[in-house]
Coordinates of C-alpha atoms and ligand atoms in Angstrom, one line a residue:
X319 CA 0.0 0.0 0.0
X320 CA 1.4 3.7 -1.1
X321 CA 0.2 6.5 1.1
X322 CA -0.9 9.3 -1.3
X323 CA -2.4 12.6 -0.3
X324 CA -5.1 13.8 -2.7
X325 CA -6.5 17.6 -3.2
X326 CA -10.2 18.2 -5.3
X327 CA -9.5 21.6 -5.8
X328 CA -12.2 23.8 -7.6
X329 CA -14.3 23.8 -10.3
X330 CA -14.3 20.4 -12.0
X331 CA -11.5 19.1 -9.7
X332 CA -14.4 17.3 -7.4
X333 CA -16.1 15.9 -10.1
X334 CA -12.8 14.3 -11.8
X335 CA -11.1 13.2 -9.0
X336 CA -14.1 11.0 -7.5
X337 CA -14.3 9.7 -11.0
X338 CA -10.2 9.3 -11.2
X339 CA -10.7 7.5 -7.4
X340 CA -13.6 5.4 -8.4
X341 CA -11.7 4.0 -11.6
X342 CA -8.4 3.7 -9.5
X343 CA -10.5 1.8 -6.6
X344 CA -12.2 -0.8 -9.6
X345 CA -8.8 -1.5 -10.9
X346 CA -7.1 -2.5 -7.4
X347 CA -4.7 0.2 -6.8
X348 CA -2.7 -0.4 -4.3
X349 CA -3.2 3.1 -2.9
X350 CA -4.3 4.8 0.7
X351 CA -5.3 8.7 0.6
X352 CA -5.0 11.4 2.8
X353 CA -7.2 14.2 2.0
X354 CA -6.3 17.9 1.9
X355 CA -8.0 20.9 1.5
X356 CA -6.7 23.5 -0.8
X357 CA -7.9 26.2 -3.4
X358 CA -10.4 29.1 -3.2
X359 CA -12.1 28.5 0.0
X360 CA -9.0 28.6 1.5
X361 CA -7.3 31.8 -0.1
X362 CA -10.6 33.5 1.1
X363 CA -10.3 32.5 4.1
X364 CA -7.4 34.2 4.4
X365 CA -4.4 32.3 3.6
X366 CA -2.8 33.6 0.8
X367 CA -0.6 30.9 0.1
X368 CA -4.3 28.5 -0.6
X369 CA -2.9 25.8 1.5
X370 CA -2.4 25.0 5.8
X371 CA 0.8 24.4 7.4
X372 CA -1.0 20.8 8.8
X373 CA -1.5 20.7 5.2
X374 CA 2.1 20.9 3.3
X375 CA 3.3 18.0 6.6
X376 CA 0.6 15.5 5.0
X377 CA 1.7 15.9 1.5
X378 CA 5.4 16.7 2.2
X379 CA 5.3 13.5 4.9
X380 CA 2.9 11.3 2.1
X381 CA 5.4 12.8 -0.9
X382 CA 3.2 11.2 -3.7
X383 CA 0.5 14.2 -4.5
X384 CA -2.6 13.5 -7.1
X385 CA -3.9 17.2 -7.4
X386 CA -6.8 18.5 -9.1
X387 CA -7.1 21.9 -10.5
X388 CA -7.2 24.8 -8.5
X389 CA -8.5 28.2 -9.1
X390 CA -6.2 31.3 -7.6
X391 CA -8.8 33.9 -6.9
X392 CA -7.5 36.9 -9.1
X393 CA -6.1 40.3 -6.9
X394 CA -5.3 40.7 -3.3
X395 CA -1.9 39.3 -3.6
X396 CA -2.7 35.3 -3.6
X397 CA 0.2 33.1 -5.1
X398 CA -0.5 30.7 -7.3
X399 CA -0.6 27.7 -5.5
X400 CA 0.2 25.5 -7.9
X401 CA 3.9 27.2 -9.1
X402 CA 4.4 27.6 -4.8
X403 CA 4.2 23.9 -4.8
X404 CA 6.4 22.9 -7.5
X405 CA 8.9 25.0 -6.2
X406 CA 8.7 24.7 -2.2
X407 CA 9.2 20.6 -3.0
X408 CA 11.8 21.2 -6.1
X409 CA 9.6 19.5 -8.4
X410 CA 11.6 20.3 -11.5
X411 CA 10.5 17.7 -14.0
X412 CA 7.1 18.9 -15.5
X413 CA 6.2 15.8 -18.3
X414 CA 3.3 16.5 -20.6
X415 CA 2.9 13.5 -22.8
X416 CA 0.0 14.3 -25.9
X417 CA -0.9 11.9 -28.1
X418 CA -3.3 12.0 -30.4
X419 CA -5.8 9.4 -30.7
X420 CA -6.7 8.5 -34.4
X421 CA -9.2 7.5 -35.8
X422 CA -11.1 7.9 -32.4
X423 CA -10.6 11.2 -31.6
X424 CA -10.8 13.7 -34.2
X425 CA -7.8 15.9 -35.0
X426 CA -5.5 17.3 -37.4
X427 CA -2.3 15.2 -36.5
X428 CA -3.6 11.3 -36.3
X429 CA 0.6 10.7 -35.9
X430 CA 1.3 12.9 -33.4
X431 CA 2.9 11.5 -30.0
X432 CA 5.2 13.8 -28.3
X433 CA 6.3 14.5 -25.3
X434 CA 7.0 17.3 -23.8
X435 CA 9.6 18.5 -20.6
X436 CA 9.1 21.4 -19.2
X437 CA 11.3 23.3 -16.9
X438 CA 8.8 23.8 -13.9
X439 CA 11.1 26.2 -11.0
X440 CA 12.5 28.8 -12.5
X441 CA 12.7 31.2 -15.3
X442 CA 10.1 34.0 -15.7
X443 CA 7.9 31.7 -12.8
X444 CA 10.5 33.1 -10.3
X445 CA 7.5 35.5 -9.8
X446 CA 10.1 38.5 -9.2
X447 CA 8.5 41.9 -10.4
X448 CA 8.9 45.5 -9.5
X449 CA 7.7 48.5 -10.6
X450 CA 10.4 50.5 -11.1
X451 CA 9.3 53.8 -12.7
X452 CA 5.9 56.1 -13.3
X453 CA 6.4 53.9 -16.9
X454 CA 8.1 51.2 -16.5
X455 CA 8.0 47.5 -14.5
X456 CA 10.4 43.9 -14.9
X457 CA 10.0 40.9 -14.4
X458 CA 13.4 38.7 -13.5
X459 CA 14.4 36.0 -15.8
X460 CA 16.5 33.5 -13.6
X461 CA 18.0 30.5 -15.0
X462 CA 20.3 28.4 -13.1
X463 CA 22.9 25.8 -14.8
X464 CA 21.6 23.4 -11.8
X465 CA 18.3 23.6 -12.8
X466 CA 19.1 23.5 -16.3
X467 CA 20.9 20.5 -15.9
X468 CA 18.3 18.8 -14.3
X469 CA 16.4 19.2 -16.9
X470 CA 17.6 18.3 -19.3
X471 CA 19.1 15.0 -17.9
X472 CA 15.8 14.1 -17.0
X473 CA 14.8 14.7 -20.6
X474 CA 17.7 12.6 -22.0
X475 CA 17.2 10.0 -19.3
X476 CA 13.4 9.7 -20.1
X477 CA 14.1 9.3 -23.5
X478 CA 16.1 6.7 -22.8
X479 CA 13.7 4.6 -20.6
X480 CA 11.5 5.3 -23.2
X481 CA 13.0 4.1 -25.7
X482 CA 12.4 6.9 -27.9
X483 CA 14.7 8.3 -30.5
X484 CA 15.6 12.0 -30.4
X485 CA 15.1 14.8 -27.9
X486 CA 14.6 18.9 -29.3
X487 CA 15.7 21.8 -27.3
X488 CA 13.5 24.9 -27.6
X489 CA 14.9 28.8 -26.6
X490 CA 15.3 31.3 -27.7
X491 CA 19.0 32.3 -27.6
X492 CA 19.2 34.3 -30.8
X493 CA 17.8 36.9 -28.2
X494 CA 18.5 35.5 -24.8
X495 CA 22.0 34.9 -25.3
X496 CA 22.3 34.7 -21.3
X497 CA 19.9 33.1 -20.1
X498 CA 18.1 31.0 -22.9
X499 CA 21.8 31.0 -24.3
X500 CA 23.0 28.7 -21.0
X501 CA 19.9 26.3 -21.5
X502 CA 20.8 25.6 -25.0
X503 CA 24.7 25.1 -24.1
X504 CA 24.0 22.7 -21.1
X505 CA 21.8 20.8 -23.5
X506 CA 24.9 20.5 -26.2
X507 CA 26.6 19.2 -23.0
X508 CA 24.5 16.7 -21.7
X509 CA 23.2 15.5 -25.0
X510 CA 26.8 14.3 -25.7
X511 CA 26.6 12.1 -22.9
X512 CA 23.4 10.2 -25.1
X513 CA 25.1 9.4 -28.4
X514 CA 22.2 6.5 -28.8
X515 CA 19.4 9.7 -28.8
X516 CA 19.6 11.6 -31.3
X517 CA 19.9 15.9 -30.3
X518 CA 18.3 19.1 -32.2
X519 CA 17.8 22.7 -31.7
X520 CA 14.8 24.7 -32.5
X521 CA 14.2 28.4 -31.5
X522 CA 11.0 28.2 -30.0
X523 CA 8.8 30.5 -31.9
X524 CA 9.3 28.4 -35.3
X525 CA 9.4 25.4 -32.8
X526 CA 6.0 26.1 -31.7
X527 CA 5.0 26.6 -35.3
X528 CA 6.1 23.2 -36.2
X529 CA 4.7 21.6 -33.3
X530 CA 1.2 22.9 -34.2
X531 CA 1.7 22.5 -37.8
X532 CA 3.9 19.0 -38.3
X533 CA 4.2 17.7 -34.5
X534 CA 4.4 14.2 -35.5
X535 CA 8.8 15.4 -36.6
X536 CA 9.2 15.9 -32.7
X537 CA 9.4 13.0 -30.1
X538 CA 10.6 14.4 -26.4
X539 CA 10.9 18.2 -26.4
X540 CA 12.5 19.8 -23.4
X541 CA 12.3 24.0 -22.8
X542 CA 12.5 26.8 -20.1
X543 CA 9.6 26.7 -18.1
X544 CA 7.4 29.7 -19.9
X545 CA 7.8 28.2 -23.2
X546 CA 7.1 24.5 -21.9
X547 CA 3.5 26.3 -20.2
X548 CA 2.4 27.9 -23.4
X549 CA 3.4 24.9 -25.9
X550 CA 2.3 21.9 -23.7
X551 CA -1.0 23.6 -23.6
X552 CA -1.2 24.3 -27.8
X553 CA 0.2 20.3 -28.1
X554 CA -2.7 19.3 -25.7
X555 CA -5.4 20.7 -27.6
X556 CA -4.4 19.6 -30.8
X557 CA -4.7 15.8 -30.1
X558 CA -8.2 16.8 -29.7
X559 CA -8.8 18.3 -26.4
X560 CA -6.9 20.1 -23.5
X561 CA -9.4 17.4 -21.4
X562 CA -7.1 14.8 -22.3
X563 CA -3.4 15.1 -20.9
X564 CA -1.6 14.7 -17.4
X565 CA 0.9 15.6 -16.2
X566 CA 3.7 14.9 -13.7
X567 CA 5.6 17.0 -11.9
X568 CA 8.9 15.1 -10.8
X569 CA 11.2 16.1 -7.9
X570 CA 13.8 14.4 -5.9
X571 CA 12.2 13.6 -3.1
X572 CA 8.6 14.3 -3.6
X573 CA 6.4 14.1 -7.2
X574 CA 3.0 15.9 -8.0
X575 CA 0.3 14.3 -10.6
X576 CA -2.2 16.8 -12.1
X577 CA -4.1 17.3 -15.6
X578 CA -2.6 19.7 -17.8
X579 CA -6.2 21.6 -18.0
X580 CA -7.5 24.6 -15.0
X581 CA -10.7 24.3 -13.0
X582 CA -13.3 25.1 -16.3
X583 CA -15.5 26.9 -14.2
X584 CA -17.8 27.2 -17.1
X585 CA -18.4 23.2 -17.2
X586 CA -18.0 22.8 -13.1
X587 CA -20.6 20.7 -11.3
X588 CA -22.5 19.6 -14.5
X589 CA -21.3 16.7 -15.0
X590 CA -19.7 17.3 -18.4
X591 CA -15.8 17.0 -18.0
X592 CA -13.5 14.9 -19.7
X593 CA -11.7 12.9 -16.3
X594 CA -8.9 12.3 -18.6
X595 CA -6.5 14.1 -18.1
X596 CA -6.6 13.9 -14.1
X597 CA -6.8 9.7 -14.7
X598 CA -3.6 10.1 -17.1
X599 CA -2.1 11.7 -14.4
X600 CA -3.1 9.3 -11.8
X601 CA -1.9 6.7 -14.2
X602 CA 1.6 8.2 -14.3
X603 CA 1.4 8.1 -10.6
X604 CA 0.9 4.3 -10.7
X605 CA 4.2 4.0 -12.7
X606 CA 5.9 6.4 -10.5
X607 CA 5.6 4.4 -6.9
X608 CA 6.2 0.8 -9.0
X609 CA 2.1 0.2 -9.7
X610 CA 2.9 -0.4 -13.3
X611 CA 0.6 -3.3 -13.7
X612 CA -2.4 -1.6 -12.4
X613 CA -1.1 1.5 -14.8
X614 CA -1.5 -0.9 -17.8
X615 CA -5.0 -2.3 -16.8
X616 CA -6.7 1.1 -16.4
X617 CA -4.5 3.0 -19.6
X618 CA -5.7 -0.3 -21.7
X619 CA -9.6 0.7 -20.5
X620 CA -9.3 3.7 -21.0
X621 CA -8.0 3.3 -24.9
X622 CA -10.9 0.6 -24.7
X623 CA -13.6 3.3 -24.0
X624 CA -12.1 5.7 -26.1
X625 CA -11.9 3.5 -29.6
X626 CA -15.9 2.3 -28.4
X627 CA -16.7 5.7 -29.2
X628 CA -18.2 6.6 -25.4
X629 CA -16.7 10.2 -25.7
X630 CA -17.3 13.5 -23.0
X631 CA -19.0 16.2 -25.3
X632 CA -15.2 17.8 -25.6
X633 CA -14.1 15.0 -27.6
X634 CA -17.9 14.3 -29.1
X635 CA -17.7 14.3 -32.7
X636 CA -21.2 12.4 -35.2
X637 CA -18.3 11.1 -37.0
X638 CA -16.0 9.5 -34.7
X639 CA -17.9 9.2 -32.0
X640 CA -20.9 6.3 -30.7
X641 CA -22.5 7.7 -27.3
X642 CA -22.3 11.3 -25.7
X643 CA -21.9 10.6 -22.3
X644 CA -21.5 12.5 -18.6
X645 CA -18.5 11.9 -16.6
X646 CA -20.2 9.4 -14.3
X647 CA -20.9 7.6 -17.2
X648 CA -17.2 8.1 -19.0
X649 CA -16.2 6.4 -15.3
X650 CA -18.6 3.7 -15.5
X651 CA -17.5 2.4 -18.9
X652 CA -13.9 2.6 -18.2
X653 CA -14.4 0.6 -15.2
X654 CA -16.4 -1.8 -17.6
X655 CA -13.5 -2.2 -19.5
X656 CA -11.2 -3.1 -17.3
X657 CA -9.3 -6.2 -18.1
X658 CA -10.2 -5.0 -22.1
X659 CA -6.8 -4.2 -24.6
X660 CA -7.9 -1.6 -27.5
X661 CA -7.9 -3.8 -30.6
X662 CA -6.5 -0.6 -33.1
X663 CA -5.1 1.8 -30.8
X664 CA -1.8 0.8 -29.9
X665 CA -2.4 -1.0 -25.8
X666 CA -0.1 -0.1 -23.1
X667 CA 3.1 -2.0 -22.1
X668 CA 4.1 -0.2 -18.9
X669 CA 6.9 -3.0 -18.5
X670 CA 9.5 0.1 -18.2
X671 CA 8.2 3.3 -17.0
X672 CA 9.1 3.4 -13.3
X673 CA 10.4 6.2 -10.8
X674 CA 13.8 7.6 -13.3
X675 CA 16.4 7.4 -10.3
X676 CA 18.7 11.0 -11.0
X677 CA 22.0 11.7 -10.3
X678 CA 23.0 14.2 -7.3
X679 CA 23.8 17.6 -9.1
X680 CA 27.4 18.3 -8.9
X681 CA 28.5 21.5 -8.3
X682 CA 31.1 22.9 -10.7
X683 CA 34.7 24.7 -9.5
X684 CA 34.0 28.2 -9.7
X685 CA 35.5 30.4 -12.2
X686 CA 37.7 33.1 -12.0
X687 CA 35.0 35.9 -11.6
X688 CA 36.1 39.5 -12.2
X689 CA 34.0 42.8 -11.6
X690 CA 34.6 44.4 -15.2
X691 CA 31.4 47.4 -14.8
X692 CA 28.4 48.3 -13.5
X693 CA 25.0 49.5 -14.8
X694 CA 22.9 52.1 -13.4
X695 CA 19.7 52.4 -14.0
X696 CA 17.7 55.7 -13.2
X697 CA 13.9 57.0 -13.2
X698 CA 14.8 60.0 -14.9
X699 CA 11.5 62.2 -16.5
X700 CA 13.5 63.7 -19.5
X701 CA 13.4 62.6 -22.9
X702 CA 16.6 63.7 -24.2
X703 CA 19.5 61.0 -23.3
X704 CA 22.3 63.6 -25.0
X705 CA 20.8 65.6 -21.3
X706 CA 21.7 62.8 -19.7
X707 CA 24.6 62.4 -20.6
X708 CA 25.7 65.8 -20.5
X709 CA 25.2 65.4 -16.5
X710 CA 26.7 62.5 -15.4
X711 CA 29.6 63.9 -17.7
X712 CA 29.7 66.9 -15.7
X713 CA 29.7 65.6 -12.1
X714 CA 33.3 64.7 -12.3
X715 CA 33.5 61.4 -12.0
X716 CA 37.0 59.9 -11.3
X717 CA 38.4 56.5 -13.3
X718 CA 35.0 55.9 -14.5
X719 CA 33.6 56.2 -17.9
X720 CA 29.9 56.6 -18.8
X721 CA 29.8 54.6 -22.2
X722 CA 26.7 53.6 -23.0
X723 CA 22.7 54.7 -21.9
X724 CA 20.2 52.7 -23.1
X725 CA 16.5 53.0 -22.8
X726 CA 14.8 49.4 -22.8
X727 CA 17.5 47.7 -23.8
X728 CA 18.3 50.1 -26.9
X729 CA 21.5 52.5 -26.7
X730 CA 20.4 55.8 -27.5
X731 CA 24.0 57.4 -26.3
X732 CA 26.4 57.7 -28.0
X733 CA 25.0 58.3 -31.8
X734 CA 21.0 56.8 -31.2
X735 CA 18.5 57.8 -32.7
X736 CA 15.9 60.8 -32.8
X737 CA 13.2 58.0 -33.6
X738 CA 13.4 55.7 -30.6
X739 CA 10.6 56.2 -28.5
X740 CA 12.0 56.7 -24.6
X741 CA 10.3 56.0 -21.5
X742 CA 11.5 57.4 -18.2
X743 CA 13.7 54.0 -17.5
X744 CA 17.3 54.7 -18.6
X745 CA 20.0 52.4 -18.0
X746 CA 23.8 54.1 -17.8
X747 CA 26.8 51.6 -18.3
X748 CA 29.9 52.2 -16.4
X749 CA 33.5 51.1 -17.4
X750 CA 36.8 51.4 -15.9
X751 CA 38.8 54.6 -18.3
X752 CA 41.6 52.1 -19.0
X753 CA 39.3 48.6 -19.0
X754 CA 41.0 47.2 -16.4
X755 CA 38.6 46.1 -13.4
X756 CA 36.5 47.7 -10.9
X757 CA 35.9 47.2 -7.2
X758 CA 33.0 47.9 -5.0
X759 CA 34.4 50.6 -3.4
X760 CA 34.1 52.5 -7.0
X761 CA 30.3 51.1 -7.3
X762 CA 29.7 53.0 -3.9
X763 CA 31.7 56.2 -4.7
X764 CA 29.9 56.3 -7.7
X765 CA 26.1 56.1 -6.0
X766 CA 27.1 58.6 -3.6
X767 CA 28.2 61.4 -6.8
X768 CA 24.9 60.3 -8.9
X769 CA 22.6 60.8 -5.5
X770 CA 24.4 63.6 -4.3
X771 CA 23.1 65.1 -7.9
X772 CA 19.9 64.0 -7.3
X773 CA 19.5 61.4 -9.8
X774 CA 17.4 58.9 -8.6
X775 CA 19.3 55.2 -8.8
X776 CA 16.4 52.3 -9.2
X777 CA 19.1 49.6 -9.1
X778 CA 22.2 48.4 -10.1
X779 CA 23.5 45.6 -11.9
X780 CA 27.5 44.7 -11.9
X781 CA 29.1 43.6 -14.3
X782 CA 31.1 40.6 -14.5
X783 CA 33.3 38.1 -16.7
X784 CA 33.8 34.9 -15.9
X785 CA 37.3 33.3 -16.3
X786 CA 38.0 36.0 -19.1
X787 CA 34.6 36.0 -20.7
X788 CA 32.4 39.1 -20.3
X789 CA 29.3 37.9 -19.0
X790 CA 26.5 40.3 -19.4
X791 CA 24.2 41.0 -22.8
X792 CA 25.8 44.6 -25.0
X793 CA 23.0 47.0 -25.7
X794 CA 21.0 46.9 -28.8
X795 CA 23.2 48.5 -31.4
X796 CA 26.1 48.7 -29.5
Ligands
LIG1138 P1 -9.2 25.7 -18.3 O1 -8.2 24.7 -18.7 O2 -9.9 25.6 -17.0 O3 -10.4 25.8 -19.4 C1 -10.2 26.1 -20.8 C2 -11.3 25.5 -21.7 O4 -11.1 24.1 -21.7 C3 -12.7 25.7 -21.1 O5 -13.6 25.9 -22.1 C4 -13.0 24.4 -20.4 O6 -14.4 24.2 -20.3 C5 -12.3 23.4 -21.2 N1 -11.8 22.3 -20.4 C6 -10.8 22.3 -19.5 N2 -10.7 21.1 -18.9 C7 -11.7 20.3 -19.4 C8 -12.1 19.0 -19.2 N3 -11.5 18.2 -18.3 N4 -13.2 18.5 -19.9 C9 -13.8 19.3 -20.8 N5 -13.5 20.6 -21.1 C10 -12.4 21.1 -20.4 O7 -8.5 27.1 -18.4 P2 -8.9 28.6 -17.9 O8 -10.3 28.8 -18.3 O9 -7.8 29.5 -18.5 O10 -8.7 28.6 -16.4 C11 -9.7 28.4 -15.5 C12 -9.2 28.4 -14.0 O11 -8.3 27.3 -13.8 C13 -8.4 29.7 -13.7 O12 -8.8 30.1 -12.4 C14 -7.0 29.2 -13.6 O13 -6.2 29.9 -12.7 C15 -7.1 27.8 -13.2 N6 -6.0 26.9 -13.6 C16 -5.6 26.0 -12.7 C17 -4.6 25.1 -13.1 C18 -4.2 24.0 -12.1 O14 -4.7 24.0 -11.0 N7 -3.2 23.2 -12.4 C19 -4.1 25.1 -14.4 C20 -4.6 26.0 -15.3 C21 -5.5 26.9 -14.9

C-alpha cells in the first residue's frame, strides 16, 4: 500500500477526482489517501498561500501528490498555489505526454505523439516583479545551470527509458543569449553524454509553429519553463482536447500528478468533463511508486472506452464518435472495460516506465569571476539621453567612464537615434577609463556622486566576466 495525499480543488477538480478514485478503486490500486483541503475556499479565508501548514506536513510526509485543479482567486496578492508547490518541493521535471488518438478522436495530427519537458522552477515563474518607474515595470528571468541541468538529464534520461529516438531543445538564444543561451549550451553538454538519442535545436517561436503545424517530426521536447507552459498547452489541444493530458511534476524527493487543464468553471458541477487528463495523471502516478501493472489495466480501459466511441461532449464528434456521455458515465464504462486491450489503438506495455532514479547535481569549481562594470539604472523624466549624458559627464567622476545609456534595452548614447521612442527607465553603463577592473568601493563612490546630484538610482547591476569571458548582454546597437 502507497500513502498518497489527494487535493479536489475547484471547479471540475471534485467531479474528476471522484471519477479518477472510483476508476483507481475498480482496478485495485494499491493506494491509501490522505485528503487535503486547498484552493479558493481557503485563499478566502485568508491564507494567501491557498494551503495550511498541517497541510504541506501531510503531502510533504505522504510525498506522492494527485492534485486537481485549482483556481487562484485573481487580486489581493494570492500566489498561485500550484507554481508555490512545485517550487517549495523542487519539483523540476514537468512531463506532458500528448498523443493523439486517431481515428477515435478527431484531429489534425492522427501521428502525433510527443512529449513534452518542461522546466517547472524557474525562469520567468521566479515571480520577481517591480515597478520601477511612473512607466516602466520587470520581471526577472532567472535561469540556473543546476536547474538547467536537471532538466535536461531528465529529458535525455526519459528518452532513454523510453525508448524513444531523439530529444529537441526549444529557446530562444538568438535573443536571450544569457539566459536562454546557458539552456541551449547545457543541453549541447548533456546531449553528448546520449550518443544513442539523437539531439536538435529549434528556436521556440518556429518550434511552436512546427509543433502545431507537423508535431508528428518531434518526439521528447525539453524547454524553459514559460515556453514548456504555453506549448504543452497548444500540443494538448491539438490531439483533440486540452481534457485529455496529465501531467507529472517530478522532484527528488517528492512528485506531483495533475491534468494539464484549469478548473473550467464554465463546465464545473455539470457533470460534463473529460476525467482524462486527471486519470492520465493518476496513471503516471501508478508507474511512479512501481504500480505499473495496475497503470496498464486502467490506460488499456481507458483506450478501450475511447476506440468504443463513449466520448465526453469535448471530444464528441457524429463522426467519430458512438454515445455522448457525462463523466459518471465516462467512469462507468472505463471501469467496464477493465481487463479490455484496445484492438486498433496501440495497448499499453508499462513494462518500463518506473520512478527515473537522477544523479546528485554536482557542483562545478568556480570560475575566476572579475568585476569588469556596473549598470545604473535611473527614473529619470526627460526625454533627451544627450541631457543625460551631458550630466553624469559633468559631475566629475574619477576613473569611471559613462559609455553607453540605453533605454529598454536600446542605446540611445552615443550616436542613437531621434526616432526611438523613450520612457522614463534609462539604464547608464559604467566602465573602468583604462578597462581594467572595478571594485565595490568605486560602485559605492559612484552612488554617492549620482545621489548627491539627485538622480534617482532604481538599481544596479554589476558587471562581471567569468574566467576571461564578459558575462552580461551589449546593448541593442552597440
Ligand atoms: P481551463 O483549462 O480551466 O479551461 C479552458 C477550456 O477548456 C474551457 O472551455 C473548459 O471548459 C475546457 N476544459 C478544460 N478542462 C476540461 C475537461 N476536463 N473537460 C472538458 N473541457 C475542459 O483554463 P482557464 O479557463 O484558463 O482557467 C480556469 C481556471 O483554472 C483559472 O482560475 C486558472 O487559474 C485555473 N487553472 C488551474 C490550473 C491548475 O490548478 N493546475 C491550471 C490552469 C488553470
Amino acid at each position: 500500500m502507497t500513502k498518497i495525499t489527494i487535493a479536489k480543488g475547484d471547479g471540475i477538480g471534485p467531479e474528476i477526482m471522484n471519477a479518477t478514485l472510483e476508476i483507481l478503486n475498480a482496478a485495485g490500486a494499491r493506494i491509501e489517501t490522505d485528503e487535503i483541503e486547498i484552493g479558493e475556499k481557503v485563499y478566502l479565508s485568508g491564507n494567501t498561500s491557498g494551503i495550511s501548514d498541517e497541510s504541506w506536513d501531510i503531502v510533504r510526509r505522504n510525498k506522492i501528490f494527485l492534485k486537481a485543479p485549482i483556481t487562484t482567486p485573481q487580486g489581493g496578492g494570492y500566489k498561485s498555489l500550484n507554481v508555490s508547490t512545485r517550487k517549495f518541493l523542487g519539483l523540476y521535471a514537468n512531463v506532458r505526454p500528448c498523443i493523439s488518438l486517431h481515428p477515435f478522436v478527431e484531429t489534425k495530427h492522427p501521428k502525433m505523439d510527443i512529449v513534452i519537458i518542461r522546466e517547472n522552477e524557474e525562469d520567468l515563474y521566479a515571480g520577481i516583479e517591480h515597478q520601477q518607474t511612473d512607466e516602466v515595470v520587470q520581471c526577472l528571468k532567472l535561469i540556473s545551470r543546476p536547474g538547467c541541468e536537471k532538466i535536461v538529464r531528465y529529458a535525455f534520461e526519459f528518452a532513454k527509458q523510453q525508448n524513444r529516438k531523439k530529444v529537441t531543445c526549444f529557446t530562444k538564444d538568438n535573443i536571450m543569449k544569457q539566459t536562454d543561451g546557458l539552456f541551449h549550451e547545457v543541453f549541447n553538454e548533456i546531449a553528448k553524454e546520449y550518443p544513442e538519442i539523437q539531439n536538435e535545436h529549434w528556436i521556440v517561436d518556429i518550434g511552436a509553429a512546427k509543433v502545431a503545424d507537423t508535431p508528428q517530426v518531434f518526439d521528447v521536447i525539453v524547454m524553459p519553463n514559460l515556453y514548456g507552459d504555453i506549448i504543452s498547452d497548444i500540443a494538448a489541444q491539438i490531439t483533440g482536447s486540452v481534457g485529455l493530458a496529465g501531467s507529472s511534476n517530478i522532484g527528488e524527493e517528492c512528485s506531483m500528478f495533475e491534468a494539464i487543464h484549469g478548473t473550467a468553471p464554465d463546465i464545473g458541477g455539470k457533470n460534463i468533463a473529460n476525467p482524462s487528463g486527471l486519470l492520465q495523471g493518476a496513471i503516471m502516478m501508478l508507474n511512479h511508486i512501481g504500480q505499473s501493472d495496475i497503470a496498464e489495466k486502467i490506460q488499456n480501459a481507458w483506450l478501450k472506452t475511447i476506440e468504443d466511441g463513449i466520448h465526453t461532449s469535448d471530444i464528441y464528434n457524429e463522426d467519430t464518435s458512438k454515445q455522448k456521455v457525462g463523466t459518471k458515465e465516462f467512469t462507468k464504462a472505463v471501469i467496464n472495460n477493465l481487463g479490455l486491450k484496445p484492438s486498433i489503438l496501440i495497448s499499453a506495455n508499462f513494462t518500463n516506465s518506473g520512478e527515473i532514479k537522477m544523479p546528485k547535481y554536482i557542483r562545478r569549481a568556480p570560475s575566476k569571476k572579475e568585476l569588469v562594470g556596473v549598470d545604473m539604472f535611473t527614473h529619470w523624466g526627460d526625454t533627451d539621453p544627450n541631457i543625460l549624458a551631458e550630466k553624469i559627464n559633468s559631475l566629475g567622476i574619477k576613473n569611471l567612464e559613462l559609455s553607453m545609456i540605453t533605454n529598454r534595452g536600446i542605446k540611445v548614447w552615443p550616436n542613437g537615434f531621434k526616432e526611438t521612442f523613450c520612457t522614463d527607465h534609462w539604464r547608464c553603463r559604467f566602465k573602468k577609463e583604462d578597462n581594467s577592473m572595478m571594485s565595490n568601493k568605486d560602485i559605492i563612490d559612484l552612488l554617492e556622486k549620482l545621489n548627491n546630484e539627485n538622480l534617482e538610482i532604481i538599481k544596479t547591476e554589476n558587471l562581471y566576466s567569468f574566467d576571461g569571458k564578459n558575462a552580461f548582454s551589449l546593448g541593442q546597437g552597440q
